[in-house]
XYZ file of C-alpha atoms in Angstrom:
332
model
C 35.565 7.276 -7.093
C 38.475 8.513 -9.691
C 41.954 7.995 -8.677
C 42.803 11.715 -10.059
C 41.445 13.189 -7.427
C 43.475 11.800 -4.545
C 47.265 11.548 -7.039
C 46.187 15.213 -7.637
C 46.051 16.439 -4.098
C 48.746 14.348 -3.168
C 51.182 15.364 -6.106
C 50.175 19.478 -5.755
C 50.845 19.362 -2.220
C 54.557 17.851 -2.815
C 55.069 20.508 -5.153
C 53.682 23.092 -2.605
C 56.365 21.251 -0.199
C 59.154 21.409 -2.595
C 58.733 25.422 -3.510
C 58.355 26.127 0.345
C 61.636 24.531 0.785
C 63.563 25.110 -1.848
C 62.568 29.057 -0.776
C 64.462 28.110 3.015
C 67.641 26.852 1.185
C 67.763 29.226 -1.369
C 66.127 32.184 0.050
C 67.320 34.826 -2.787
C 65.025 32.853 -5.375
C 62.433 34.342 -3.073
C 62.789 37.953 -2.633
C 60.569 38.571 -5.258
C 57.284 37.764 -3.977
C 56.093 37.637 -7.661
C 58.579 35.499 -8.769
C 57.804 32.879 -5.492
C 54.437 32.426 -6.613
C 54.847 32.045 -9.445
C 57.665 29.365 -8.844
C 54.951 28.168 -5.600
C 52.210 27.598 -8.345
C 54.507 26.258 -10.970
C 55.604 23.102 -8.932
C 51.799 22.971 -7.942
C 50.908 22.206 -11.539
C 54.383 19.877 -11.719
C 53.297 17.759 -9.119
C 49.606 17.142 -10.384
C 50.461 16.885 -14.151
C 52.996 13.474 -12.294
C 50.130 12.496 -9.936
C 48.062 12.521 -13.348
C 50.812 10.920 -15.508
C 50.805 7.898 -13.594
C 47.545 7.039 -14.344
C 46.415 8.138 -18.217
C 47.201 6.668 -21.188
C 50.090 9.093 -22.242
C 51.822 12.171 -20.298
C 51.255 13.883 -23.108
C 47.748 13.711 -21.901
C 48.237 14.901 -18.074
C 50.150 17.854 -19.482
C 47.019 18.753 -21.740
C 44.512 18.359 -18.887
C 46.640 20.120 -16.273
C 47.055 23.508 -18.764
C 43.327 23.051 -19.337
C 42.011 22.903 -16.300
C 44.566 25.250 -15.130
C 43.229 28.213 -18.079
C 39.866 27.226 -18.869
C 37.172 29.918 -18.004
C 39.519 31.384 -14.900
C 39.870 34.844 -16.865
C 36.568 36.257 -15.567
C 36.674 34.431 -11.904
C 40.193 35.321 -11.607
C 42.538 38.554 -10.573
C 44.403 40.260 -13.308
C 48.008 38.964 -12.355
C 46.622 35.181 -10.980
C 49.046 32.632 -12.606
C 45.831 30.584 -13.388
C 44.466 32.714 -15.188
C 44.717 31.731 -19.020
C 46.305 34.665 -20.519
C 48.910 34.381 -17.906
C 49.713 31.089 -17.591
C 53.892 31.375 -19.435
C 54.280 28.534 -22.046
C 57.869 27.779 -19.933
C 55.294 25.691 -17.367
C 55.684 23.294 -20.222
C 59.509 22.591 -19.281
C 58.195 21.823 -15.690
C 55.027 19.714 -16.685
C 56.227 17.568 -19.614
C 59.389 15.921 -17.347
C 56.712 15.172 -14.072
C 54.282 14.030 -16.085
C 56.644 12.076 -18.479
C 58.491 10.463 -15.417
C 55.617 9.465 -13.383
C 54.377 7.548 -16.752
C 57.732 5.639 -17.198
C 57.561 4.598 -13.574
C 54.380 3.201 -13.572
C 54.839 1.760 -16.800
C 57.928 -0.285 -15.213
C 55.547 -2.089 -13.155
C 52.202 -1.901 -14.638
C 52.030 -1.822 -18.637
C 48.747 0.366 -20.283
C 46.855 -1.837 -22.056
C 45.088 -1.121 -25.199
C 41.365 -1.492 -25.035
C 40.635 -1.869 -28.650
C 42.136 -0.794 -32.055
C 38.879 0.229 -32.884
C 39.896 3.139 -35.510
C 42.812 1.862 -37.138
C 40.514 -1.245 -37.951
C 37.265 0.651 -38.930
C 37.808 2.766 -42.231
C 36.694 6.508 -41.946
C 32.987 7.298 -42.791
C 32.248 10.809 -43.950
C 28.839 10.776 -42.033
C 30.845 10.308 -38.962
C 30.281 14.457 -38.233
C 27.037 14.022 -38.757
C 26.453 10.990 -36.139
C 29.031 12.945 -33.624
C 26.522 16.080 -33.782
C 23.586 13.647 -32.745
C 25.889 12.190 -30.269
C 27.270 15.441 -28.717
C 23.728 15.873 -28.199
C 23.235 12.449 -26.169
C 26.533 13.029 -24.184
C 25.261 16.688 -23.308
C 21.659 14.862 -21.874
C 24.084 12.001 -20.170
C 26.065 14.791 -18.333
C 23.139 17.114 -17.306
C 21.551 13.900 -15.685
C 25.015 12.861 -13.974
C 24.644 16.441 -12.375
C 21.500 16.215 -11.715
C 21.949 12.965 -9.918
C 24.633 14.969 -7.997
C 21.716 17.602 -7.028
C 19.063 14.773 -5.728
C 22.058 12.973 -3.565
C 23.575 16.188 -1.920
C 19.194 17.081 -0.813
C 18.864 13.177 0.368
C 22.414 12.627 1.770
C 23.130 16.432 3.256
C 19.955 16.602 5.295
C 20.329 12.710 6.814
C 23.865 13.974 7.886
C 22.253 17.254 9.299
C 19.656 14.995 11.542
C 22.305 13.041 12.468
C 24.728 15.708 13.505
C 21.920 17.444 15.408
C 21.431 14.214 17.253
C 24.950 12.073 17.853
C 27.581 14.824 16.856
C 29.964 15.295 14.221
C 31.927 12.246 14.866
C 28.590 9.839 14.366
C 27.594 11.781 11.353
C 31.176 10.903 9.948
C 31.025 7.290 10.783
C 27.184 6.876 9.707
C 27.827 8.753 6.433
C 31.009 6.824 5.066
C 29.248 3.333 6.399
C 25.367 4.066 4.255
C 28.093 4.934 1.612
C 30.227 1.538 1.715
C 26.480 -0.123 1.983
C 25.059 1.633 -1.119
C 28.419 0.712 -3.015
C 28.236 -3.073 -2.128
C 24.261 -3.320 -3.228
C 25.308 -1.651 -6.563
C 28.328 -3.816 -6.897
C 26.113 -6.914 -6.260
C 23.608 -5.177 -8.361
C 25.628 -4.451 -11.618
C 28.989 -6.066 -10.875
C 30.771 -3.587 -13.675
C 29.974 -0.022 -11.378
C 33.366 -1.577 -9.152
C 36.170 0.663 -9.029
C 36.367 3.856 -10.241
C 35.617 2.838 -13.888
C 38.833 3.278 -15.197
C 39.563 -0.910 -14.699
C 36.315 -1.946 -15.838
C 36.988 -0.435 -19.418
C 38.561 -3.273 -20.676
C 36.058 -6.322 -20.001
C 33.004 -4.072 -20.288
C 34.807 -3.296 -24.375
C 35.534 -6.967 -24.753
C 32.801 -8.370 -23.611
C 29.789 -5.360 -24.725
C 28.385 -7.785 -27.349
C 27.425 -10.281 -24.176
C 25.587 -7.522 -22.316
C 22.381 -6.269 -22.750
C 21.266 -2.707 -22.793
C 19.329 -2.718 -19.509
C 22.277 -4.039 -17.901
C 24.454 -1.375 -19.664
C 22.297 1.086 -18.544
C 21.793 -0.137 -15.488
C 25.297 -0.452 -15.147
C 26.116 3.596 -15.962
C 23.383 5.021 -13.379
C 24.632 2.551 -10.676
C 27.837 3.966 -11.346
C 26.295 7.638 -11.368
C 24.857 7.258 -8.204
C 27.313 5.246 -5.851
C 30.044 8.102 -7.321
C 27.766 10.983 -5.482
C 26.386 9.161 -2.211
C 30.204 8.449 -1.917
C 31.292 11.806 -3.032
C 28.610 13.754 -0.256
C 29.144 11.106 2.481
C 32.676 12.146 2.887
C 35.074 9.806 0.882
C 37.490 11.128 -1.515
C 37.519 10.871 -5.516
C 37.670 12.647 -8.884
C 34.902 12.511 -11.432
C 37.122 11.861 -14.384
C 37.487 7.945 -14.470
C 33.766 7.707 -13.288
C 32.158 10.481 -16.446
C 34.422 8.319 -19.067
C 33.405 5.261 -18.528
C 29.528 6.612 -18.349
C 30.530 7.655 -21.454
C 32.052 3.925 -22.757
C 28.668 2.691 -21.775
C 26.500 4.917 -23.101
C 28.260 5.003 -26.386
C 27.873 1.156 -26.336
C 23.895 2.441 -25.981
C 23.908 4.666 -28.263
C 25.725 2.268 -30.884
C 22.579 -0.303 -31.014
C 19.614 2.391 -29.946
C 20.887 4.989 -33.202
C 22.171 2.325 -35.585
C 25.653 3.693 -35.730
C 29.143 1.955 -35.799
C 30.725 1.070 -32.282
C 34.075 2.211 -33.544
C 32.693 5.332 -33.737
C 29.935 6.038 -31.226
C 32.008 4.450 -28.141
C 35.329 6.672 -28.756
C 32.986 9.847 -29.445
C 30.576 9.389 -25.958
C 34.386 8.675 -23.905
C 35.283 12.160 -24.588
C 31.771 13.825 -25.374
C 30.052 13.075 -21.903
C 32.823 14.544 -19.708
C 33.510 17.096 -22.238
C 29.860 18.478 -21.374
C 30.463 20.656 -18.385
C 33.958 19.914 -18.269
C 35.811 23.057 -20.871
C 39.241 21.061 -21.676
C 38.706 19.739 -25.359
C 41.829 18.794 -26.614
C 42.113 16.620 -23.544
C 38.880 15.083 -24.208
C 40.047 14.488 -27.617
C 43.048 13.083 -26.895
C 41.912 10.380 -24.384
C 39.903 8.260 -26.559
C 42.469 8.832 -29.409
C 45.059 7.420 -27.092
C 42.656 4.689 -25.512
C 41.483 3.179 -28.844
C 44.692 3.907 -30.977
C 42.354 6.163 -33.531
C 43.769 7.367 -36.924
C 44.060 11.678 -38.039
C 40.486 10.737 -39.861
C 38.786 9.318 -36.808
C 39.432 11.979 -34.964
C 36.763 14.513 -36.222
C 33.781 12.836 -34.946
C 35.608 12.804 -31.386
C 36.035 16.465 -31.466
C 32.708 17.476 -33.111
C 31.186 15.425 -30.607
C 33.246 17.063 -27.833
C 32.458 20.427 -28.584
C 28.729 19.879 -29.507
C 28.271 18.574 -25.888
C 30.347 21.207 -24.453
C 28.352 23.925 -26.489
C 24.542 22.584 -25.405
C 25.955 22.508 -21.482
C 28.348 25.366 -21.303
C 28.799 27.394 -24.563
C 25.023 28.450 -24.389
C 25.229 29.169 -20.894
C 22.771 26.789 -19.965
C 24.506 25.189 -16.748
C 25.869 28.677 -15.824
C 21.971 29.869 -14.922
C 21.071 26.565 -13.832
C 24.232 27.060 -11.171
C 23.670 30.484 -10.470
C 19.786 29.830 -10.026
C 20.927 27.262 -7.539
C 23.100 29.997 -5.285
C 20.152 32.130 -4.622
């Protein structure tokens, strides 16, 4: 499970804290209800983009994902004045978010130094067929993300009704304890299984990069739908985790795949699949851009397949409106 999730709740509820209190000190910042909210929602997004800082490869790219997520798609789901809503969300956030984000990064970086996985595009010279293989795989990534969700389907059936049976028949408390233990079990066996589906991906970058050329596709793919499945059981037995760290390194292996199944440079299919496959359902592509930029130090050129290949799998998922049905099928 993805350390985001848990550094997210835990940073938007200290900014939640700090607003509430600095409205008891200060109580005439507050006499605008507006103006609370607004100030309430603002250190919301603060404390995330520094729970998110500490963790990605630059704060420049926690402040990208935060303003994303925070704008993407919530005009129609939204009220007129919500702060979340994109076309009200004040560029002046900025001078909240860039100093959490930026802060939480120098911290962390005190005691724990990023590490580059690879210089893969300063080393690799730009190919002008590169759009042309990111279209093909924006395509892949769009397929690896519809089965990741799908997975997430099949596990909620299997793992929702064994926790209904065993509710009706021990209680809540049992259904708790039974859930979270089949979870820890179903980890372990996949960790046995394919040693690199430990953590939440995010560690296992680096030696599944460096040492790709010693592993062989049916461990690499056996490798991403380990990791695909022990992410859900975990997710619907109760335990707590983002998505993020798990979809991008799916997307590291697959790439890997893709690399020796299509023919097509490494340096070029693993960077595009990092960002492509949680790009898919996920609408925040400069973010997705900007992560494998950062991870494999790419140059201006190598950038364009990342972001074709980001918004083609974005486009097949979401843009057509595919996953929208598919989710609104599902409600009724």
């Amino acid at each position: 499970l993805g350390l985001e999730a848990g550094l997210g709740a835990l940073g938007g509820a200290v900014g939640l804290l700090s607003a509430e209190a600095l409205h008891r000190v200060v109580p005439i910042v507050a006499r605008s209800e507006a103006d609370a909210e607004l100030r309430r929602r603002t250190y919301i997004l603060s404390g995330i983009a520094a729970g998110f800082g500490a963790i990605l490869p630059s704060p420049f790219i926690a402040v990208l994902l935060v303003g994303e997520c925070a704008s993407a798609g919530t005009e129609q789901h939204a009220p007129e004045g919500e702060f979340m809503a994109g076309r009200k969300l004040p560029k002046k956030v900025l001078f909240f978010l860039v100093p959490a984000a930026t802060s939480s990064f120098v911290v962390r970086y005190m005691f724990d130094p990023a590490q580059l996985i690879a210089k893969m595009g300063v080393l690799v010279p730009y190919d002008n067929m590169s759009p042309l293989y990111a279209v093909l795989l924006g395509a892949v990534a769009a397929l690896v993300g519809f089965v990741f969700l799908i997975v997430q389907v099949l596990t909620k059936l299997i793992v929702g009704g064994l926790g209904a049976v065993i509710e009706r028949t021990l209680g809540k408390p049992a259904r708790q304890i039974i859930l979270a233990s089949i979870a820890g079990a179903v980890t372990g066996c996949g960790i046995y299984l394919y040693p690199l589906a430990y953590s939440s991906g995010r560690s296992a970058m680096l030696p599944t990069t460096k040492f790709r050329d010693s592993l062989s596709t049916e461990v690499l793919l056996g490798t991403a739908l380990t990791k695909t499945i022990t992410y859900w059981v975990g997710t619907h037995s109760g335990l707590v985790g983002g998505m993020f760290f798990p979809l991008m390194y799916v997307g590291l292996v697959a790439g890997e795949v893709c690399s020796r199944w299509f023919g097509i440079n490494d340096a070029i299919a693993i960077p595009v699949m990092v960002g492509a496959v949680p790009a898919s359902f996920i609408t925040a592509p400069l973010t997705m851009l900007a992560l494998p930029v950062g991870m494999f130090v790419s140059g201006p050129l190598n950038t364009i397949p990342i972001f074709v290949g980001v918004v083609t799998s974005n486009t097949i998922l979401v843009g057509t409106g595919f996953l929208g049905r598919l989710m609104l099928r599902g409600r009724r």
